[in-house]
């Protein structure tokens, strides 16, 4: 699933290629992707004539600012945006197609169909974003903030790092990387972390997410960004997907266990549960 760095890479691609483009007409081939107040009919009626003014990102959400509507969009597992000539054949996984006035399409392609495009009137955008209940992004968290959030949470720290209302933008890959860097076991109860460990998680979150954004995100399995380019942070992964391989710090083999229902990779020597 794309996390903050991968979604940021998509945002930059859209900004480079689609800003200033005007929609001529719209084809919706899989209606569940589109969530508009008046349903798909409203979406199809309102999008023609809209020009894309800006694309923002909040956590893992993309915010499309059109002339007088906005989208809050989520890629979920495998969604991607493609900018391609309108004459190119439409494949079975392209579910929402904006025909642009420049002879190109912006196509939303999603093999799993889990992604969503939520269209709102511009004046409703602020409230719709508030309703997402997202915490700050890693670059904006402080040790005092995270300490406060962990105090009353007994569940494993891994689950708290995945909670978008605590920190927005971290998913399974970067949660494993952050905990490895901070030398914290993924099952350590959140309210039992030492001040030093919380500081280490804050520092690692900022550093790792920042580096992953610079690298264009991580490419695993079939996931590539919106425009078919591969991010290259996967070459820096220390824990995620490395089960059975030696820890870069101590040589102990990385293990994989299930924590908060997610596969979690860690070094059993460097990351130990403590009282
Ligand atoms: Zn180790």
GROMACS .gro file of C-alpha atoms and ligand atoms in nm:
model
  276
    1UNK     CA    1   0.000   0.000   0.000
    2UNK     CA    2   0.141   0.340  -0.086
    3UNK     CA    3   0.247   0.539   0.221
    4UNK     CA    4   0.337   0.907   0.256
    5UNK     CA    5   0.652   0.895   0.035
    6UNK     CA    6   0.481   0.705  -0.247
    7UNK     CA    7   0.173   0.931  -0.238
    8UNK     CA    8   0.399   1.238  -0.237
    9UNK     CA    9   0.569   1.104  -0.550
   10UNK     CA   10   0.228   1.066  -0.717
   11UNK     CA   11   0.142   1.422  -0.610
   12UNK     CA   12   0.457   1.561  -0.770
   13UNK     CA   13   0.389   1.368  -1.090
   14UNK     CA   14   0.036   1.507  -1.112
   15UNK     CA   15   0.165   1.857  -1.039
   16UNK     CA   16   0.417   1.832  -1.322
   17UNK     CA   17   0.183   1.689  -1.583
   18UNK     CA   18  -0.177   1.781  -1.511
   19UNK     CA   19  -0.190   2.126  -1.343
   20UNK     CA   20  -0.370   2.375  -1.567
   21UNK     CA   21  -0.545   2.103  -1.771
   22UNK     CA   22  -0.919   2.133  -1.829
   23UNK     CA   23  -1.167   1.846  -1.824
   24UNK     CA   24  -1.379   1.803  -2.139
   25UNK     CA   25  -1.582   1.500  -2.033
   26UNK     CA   26  -1.579   1.211  -1.789
   27UNK     CA   27  -1.634   0.835  -1.815
   28UNK     CA   28  -1.693   0.635  -1.497
   29UNK     CA   29  -1.659   0.259  -1.556
   30UNK     CA   30  -1.667   0.142  -1.192
   31UNK     CA   31  -1.906   0.356  -0.992
   32UNK     CA   32  -1.798   0.258  -0.639
   33UNK     CA   33  -1.468   0.445  -0.683
   34UNK     CA   34  -1.649   0.780  -0.700
   35UNK     CA   35  -1.808   0.922  -0.385
   36UNK     CA   36  -1.995   1.245  -0.461
   37UNK     CA   37  -2.291   1.380  -0.265
   38UNK     CA   38  -2.514   1.350  -0.569
   39UNK     CA   39  -2.357   1.020  -0.669
   40UNK     CA   40  -2.183   0.944  -0.994
   41UNK     CA   41  -2.433   1.156  -1.189
   42UNK     CA   42  -2.323   1.469  -1.004
   43UNK     CA   43  -1.959   1.377  -1.061
   44UNK     CA   44  -2.009   1.328  -1.435
   45UNK     CA   45  -2.211   1.650  -1.462
   46UNK     CA   46  -1.980   1.873  -1.262
   47UNK     CA   47  -1.633   1.773  -1.376
   48UNK     CA   48  -1.650   1.901  -1.738
   49UNK     CA   49  -1.512   2.254  -1.752
   50UNK     CA   50  -1.309   2.211  -1.431
   51UNK     CA   51  -0.939   2.303  -1.446
   52UNK     CA   52  -0.688   2.142  -1.209
   53UNK     CA   53  -0.540   2.426  -1.003
   54UNK     CA   54  -0.324   2.242  -0.748
   55UNK     CA   55  -0.262   1.903  -0.591
   56UNK     CA   56  -0.189   1.878  -0.219
   57UNK     CA   57  -0.128   1.579   0.003
   58UNK     CA   58  -0.233   1.520   0.363
   59UNK     CA   59  -0.096   1.197   0.508
   60UNK     CA   60  -0.177   0.933   0.247
   61UNK     CA   61  -0.460   1.139   0.091
   62UNK     CA   62  -0.432   1.342  -0.228
   63UNK     CA   63  -0.629   1.667  -0.243
   64UNK     CA   64  -0.716   1.781  -0.595
   65UNK     CA   65  -0.816   2.147  -0.618
   66UNK     CA   66  -1.034   2.200  -0.925
   67UNK     CA   67  -1.201   2.526  -1.031
   68UNK     CA   68  -1.499   2.490  -0.797
   69UNK     CA   69  -1.486   2.138  -0.659
   70UNK     CA   70  -1.219   1.942  -0.474
   71UNK     CA   71  -1.134   1.575  -0.450
   72UNK     CA   72  -1.010   1.389  -0.149
   73UNK     CA   73  -0.860   1.078  -0.303
   74UNK     CA   74  -0.701   0.766  -0.159
   75UNK     CA   75  -0.503   0.511  -0.360
   76UNK     CA   76  -0.554   0.234  -0.103
   77UNK     CA   77  -0.374  -0.082  -0.221
   78UNK     CA   78  -0.277  -0.027  -0.582
   79UNK     CA   79  -0.447   0.282  -0.725
   80UNK     CA   80  -0.257   0.499  -0.968
   81UNK     CA   81  -0.313   0.792  -1.200
   82UNK     CA   82  -0.204   0.776  -1.561
   83UNK     CA   83  -0.170   1.067  -1.803
   84UNK     CA   84  -0.186   0.931  -2.155
   85UNK     CA   85  -0.319   1.013  -2.504
   86UNK     CA   86  -0.697   0.973  -2.526
   87UNK     CA   87  -0.644   0.751  -2.830
   88UNK     CA   88  -0.460   0.485  -2.624
   89UNK     CA   89  -0.674   0.175  -2.561
   90UNK     CA   90  -0.852   0.169  -2.223
   91UNK     CA   91  -0.761  -0.141  -2.021
   92UNK     CA   92  -0.991  -0.335  -1.787
   93UNK     CA   93  -0.845  -0.170  -1.475
   94UNK     CA   94  -0.902   0.194  -1.571
   95UNK     CA   95  -1.219   0.286  -1.383
   96UNK     CA   96  -1.247   0.665  -1.394
   97UNK     CA   97  -1.138   0.855  -1.705
   98UNK     CA   98  -1.115   1.232  -1.737
   99UNK     CA   99  -1.092   1.331  -2.102
  100UNK     CA  100  -0.891   1.654  -2.107
  101UNK     CA  101  -0.913   1.931  -2.364
  102UNK     CA  102  -0.547   1.875  -2.465
  103UNK     CA  103  -0.618   1.536  -2.624
  104UNK     CA  104  -0.491   1.345  -2.322
  105UNK     CA  105  -0.674   1.151  -2.049
  106UNK     CA  106  -0.616   1.142  -1.676
  107UNK     CA  107  -0.708   0.780  -1.595
  108UNK     CA  108  -0.753   0.634  -1.250
  109UNK     CA  109  -0.637   0.272  -1.268
  110UNK     CA  110  -0.685   0.031  -0.979
  111UNK     CA  111  -0.654  -0.348  -1.009
  112UNK     CA  112  -0.810  -0.403  -0.665
  113UNK     CA  113  -1.079  -0.130  -0.694
  114UNK     CA  114  -1.025  -0.026  -0.328
  115UNK     CA  115  -0.926   0.335  -0.402
  116UNK     CA  116  -1.170   0.622  -0.367
  117UNK     CA  117  -1.231   0.967  -0.516
  118UNK     CA  118  -1.447   1.177  -0.285
  119UNK     CA  119  -1.571   1.493  -0.459
  120UNK     CA  120  -1.689   1.790  -0.250
  121UNK     CA  121  -1.777   2.152  -0.315
  122UNK     CA  122  -1.481   2.377  -0.250
  123UNK     CA  123  -1.638   2.535   0.057
  124UNK     CA  124  -1.687   2.188   0.209
  125UNK     CA  125  -1.324   2.086   0.175
  126UNK     CA  126  -1.195   2.213   0.511
  127UNK     CA  127  -1.466   2.027   0.701
  128UNK     CA  128  -1.418   1.711   0.490
  129UNK     CA  129  -1.045   1.715   0.570
  130UNK     CA  130  -1.119   1.763   0.942
  131UNK     CA  131  -1.352   1.464   0.926
  132UNK     CA  132  -1.055   1.247   0.825
  133UNK     CA  133  -0.923   1.295   1.183
  134UNK     CA  134  -0.560   1.283   1.075
  135UNK     CA  135  -0.275   1.347   1.315
  136UNK     CA  136   0.033   1.550   1.218
  137UNK     CA  137   0.281   1.413   0.965
  138UNK     CA  138   0.620   1.282   1.082
  139UNK     CA  139   0.798   1.610   0.998
  140UNK     CA  140   0.564   1.794   1.237
  141UNK     CA  141   0.559   1.563   1.540
  142UNK     CA  142   0.746   1.642   1.859
  143UNK     CA  143   0.857   1.422   2.145
  144UNK     CA  144   0.608   1.596   2.377
  145UNK     CA  145   0.325   1.528   2.132
  146UNK     CA  146   0.407   1.159   2.090
  147UNK     CA  147   0.464   1.110   2.463
  148UNK     CA  148   0.115   1.248   2.527
  149UNK     CA  149  -0.038   1.017   2.264
  150UNK     CA  150   0.133   0.706   2.403
  151UNK     CA  151   0.062   0.760   2.773
  152UNK     CA  152  -0.282   0.601   2.774
  153UNK     CA  153  -0.234   0.346   2.499
  154UNK     CA  154  -0.147  -0.008   2.606
  155UNK     CA  155  -0.151  -0.162   2.260
  156UNK     CA  156   0.171  -0.247   2.075
  157UNK     CA  157   0.368   0.054   1.951
  158UNK     CA  158   0.351  -0.087   1.597
  159UNK     CA  159  -0.028  -0.051   1.598
  160UNK     CA  160  -0.006   0.306   1.729
  161UNK     CA  161   0.238   0.405   1.454
  162UNK     CA  162  -0.013   0.275   1.196
  163UNK     CA  163  -0.295   0.481   1.354
  164UNK     CA  164  -0.346   0.774   1.114
  165UNK     CA  165  -0.504   0.984   1.391
  166UNK     CA  166  -0.174   0.974   1.583
  167UNK     CA  167   0.073   1.019   1.295
  168UNK     CA  168  -0.049   1.062   0.937
  169UNK     CA  169   0.131   0.893   0.651
  170UNK     CA  170   0.312   0.597   0.809
  171UNK     CA  171   0.208   0.247   0.696
  172UNK     CA  172   0.347  -0.101   0.738
  173UNK     CA  173   0.680  -0.060   0.559
  174UNK     CA  174   0.791   0.261   0.729
  175UNK     CA  175   0.657   0.156   1.072
  176UNK     CA  176   0.892  -0.145   1.060
  177UNK     CA  177   1.181   0.072   0.944
  178UNK     CA  178   1.121   0.334   1.215
  179UNK     CA  179   1.105   0.074   1.495
  180UNK     CA  180   1.418  -0.098   1.367
  181UNK     CA  181   1.607   0.233   1.357
  182UNK     CA  182   1.481   0.321   1.707
  183UNK     CA  183   1.561  -0.031   1.839
  184UNK     CA  184   1.207  -0.077   1.972
  185UNK     CA  185   1.024  -0.412   1.955
  186UNK     CA  186   0.698  -0.381   1.755
  187UNK     CA  187   0.502  -0.546   2.040
  188UNK     CA  188   0.633  -0.313   2.312
  189UNK     CA  189   0.323  -0.168   2.484
  190UNK     CA  190   0.300   0.197   2.378
  191UNK     CA  191   0.268   0.331   2.735
  192UNK     CA  192   0.586   0.153   2.848
  193UNK     CA  193   0.830   0.323   2.610
  194UNK     CA  194   1.116   0.514   2.772
  195UNK     CA  195   1.168   0.884   2.697
  196UNK     CA  196   1.478   0.786   2.503
  197UNK     CA  197   1.283   0.539   2.289
  198UNK     CA  198   1.010   0.795   2.212
  199UNK     CA  199   1.276   1.046   2.110
  200UNK     CA  200   1.438   0.781   1.889
  201UNK     CA  201   1.103   0.704   1.719
  202UNK     CA  202   1.039   1.075   1.655
  203UNK     CA  203   1.388   1.122   1.508
  204UNK     CA  204   1.368   0.805   1.297
  205UNK     CA  205   1.022   0.894   1.164
  206UNK     CA  206   1.141   1.232   1.038
  207UNK     CA  207   1.464   1.095   0.891
  208UNK     CA  208   1.323   0.784   0.724
  209UNK     CA  209   1.013   0.946   0.576
  210UNK     CA  210   1.226   1.238   0.455
  211UNK     CA  211   1.479   1.007   0.289
  212UNK     CA  212   1.205   0.793   0.134
  213UNK     CA  213   1.039   1.104  -0.016
  214UNK     CA  214   1.374   1.203  -0.166
  215UNK     CA  215   1.411   0.851  -0.311
  216UNK     CA  216   1.067   0.866  -0.473
  217UNK     CA  217   0.927   0.607  -0.233
  218UNK     CA  218   0.963   0.230  -0.219
  219UNK     CA  219   0.881  -0.005  -0.504
  220UNK     CA  220   0.774  -0.352  -0.400
  221UNK     CA  221   0.601  -0.619  -0.605
  222UNK     CA  222   0.397  -0.456  -0.879
  223UNK     CA  223   0.359  -0.117  -0.720
  224UNK     CA  224   0.493   0.170  -0.926
  225UNK     CA  225   0.394   0.533  -0.900
  226UNK     CA  226   0.139   0.715  -1.111
  227UNK     CA  227   0.352   0.747  -1.416
  228UNK     CA  228   0.511   0.403  -1.425
  229UNK     CA  229   0.831   0.516  -1.254
  230UNK     CA  230   0.988   0.317  -0.975
  231UNK     CA  231   1.091   0.471  -0.645
  232UNK     CA  232   1.418   0.333  -0.516
  233UNK     CA  233   1.399   0.346  -0.135
  234UNK     CA  234   1.367  -0.037  -0.129
  235UNK     CA  235   1.746  -0.057  -0.151
  236UNK     CA  236   1.770   0.117   0.188
  237UNK     CA  237   1.519  -0.103   0.375
  238UNK     CA  238   1.678  -0.251   0.688
  239UNK     CA  239   1.390  -0.459   0.827
  240UNK     CA  240   1.083  -0.468   0.601
  241UNK     CA  241   1.085  -0.776   0.377
  242UNK     CA  242   1.427  -0.886   0.511
  243UNK     CA  243   1.310  -1.179   0.728
  244UNK     CA  244   1.576  -1.452   0.727
  245UNK     CA  245   1.851  -1.204   0.634
  246UNK     CA  246   2.114  -1.077   0.881
  247UNK     CA  247   2.056  -0.755   1.075
  248UNK     CA  248   2.290  -0.483   0.942
  249UNK     CA  249   2.385  -0.390   1.301
  250UNK     CA  250   2.444  -0.726   1.471
  251UNK     CA  251   2.409  -1.008   1.218
  252UNK     CA  252   2.113  -1.176   1.394
  253UNK     CA  253   1.854  -1.295   1.144
  254UNK     CA  254   1.558  -1.060   1.097
  255UNK     CA  255   1.229  -1.223   1.201
  256UNK     CA  256   0.874  -1.167   1.087
  257UNK     CA  257   0.577  -1.188   1.327
  258UNK     CA  258   0.217  -1.067   1.319
  259UNK     CA  259   0.149  -0.754   1.526
  260UNK     CA  260  -0.183  -0.566   1.507
  261UNK     CA  261  -0.269  -0.805   1.223
  262UNK     CA  262   0.021  -0.685   1.012
  263UNK     CA  263   0.340  -0.866   0.918
  264UNK     CA  264   0.616  -0.705   1.125
  265UNK     CA  265   0.987  -0.738   1.062
  266UNK     CA  266   1.240  -0.683   1.341
  267UNK     CA  267   1.576  -0.789   1.481
  268UNK     CA  268   1.518  -1.011   1.788
  269UNK     CA  269   1.853  -0.902   1.930
  270UNK     CA  270   1.842  -0.522   1.873
  271UNK     CA  271   1.469  -0.491   1.943
  272UNK     CA  272   1.363  -0.660   2.268
  273UNK     CA  273   1.046  -0.617   2.473
  274UNK     CA  274   1.124  -0.469   2.815
  275UNK     CA  275   0.923  -0.411   3.132
  276LIG    ZN1  276   2.028  -0.657   1.524
   0.00000   0.00000   0.00000
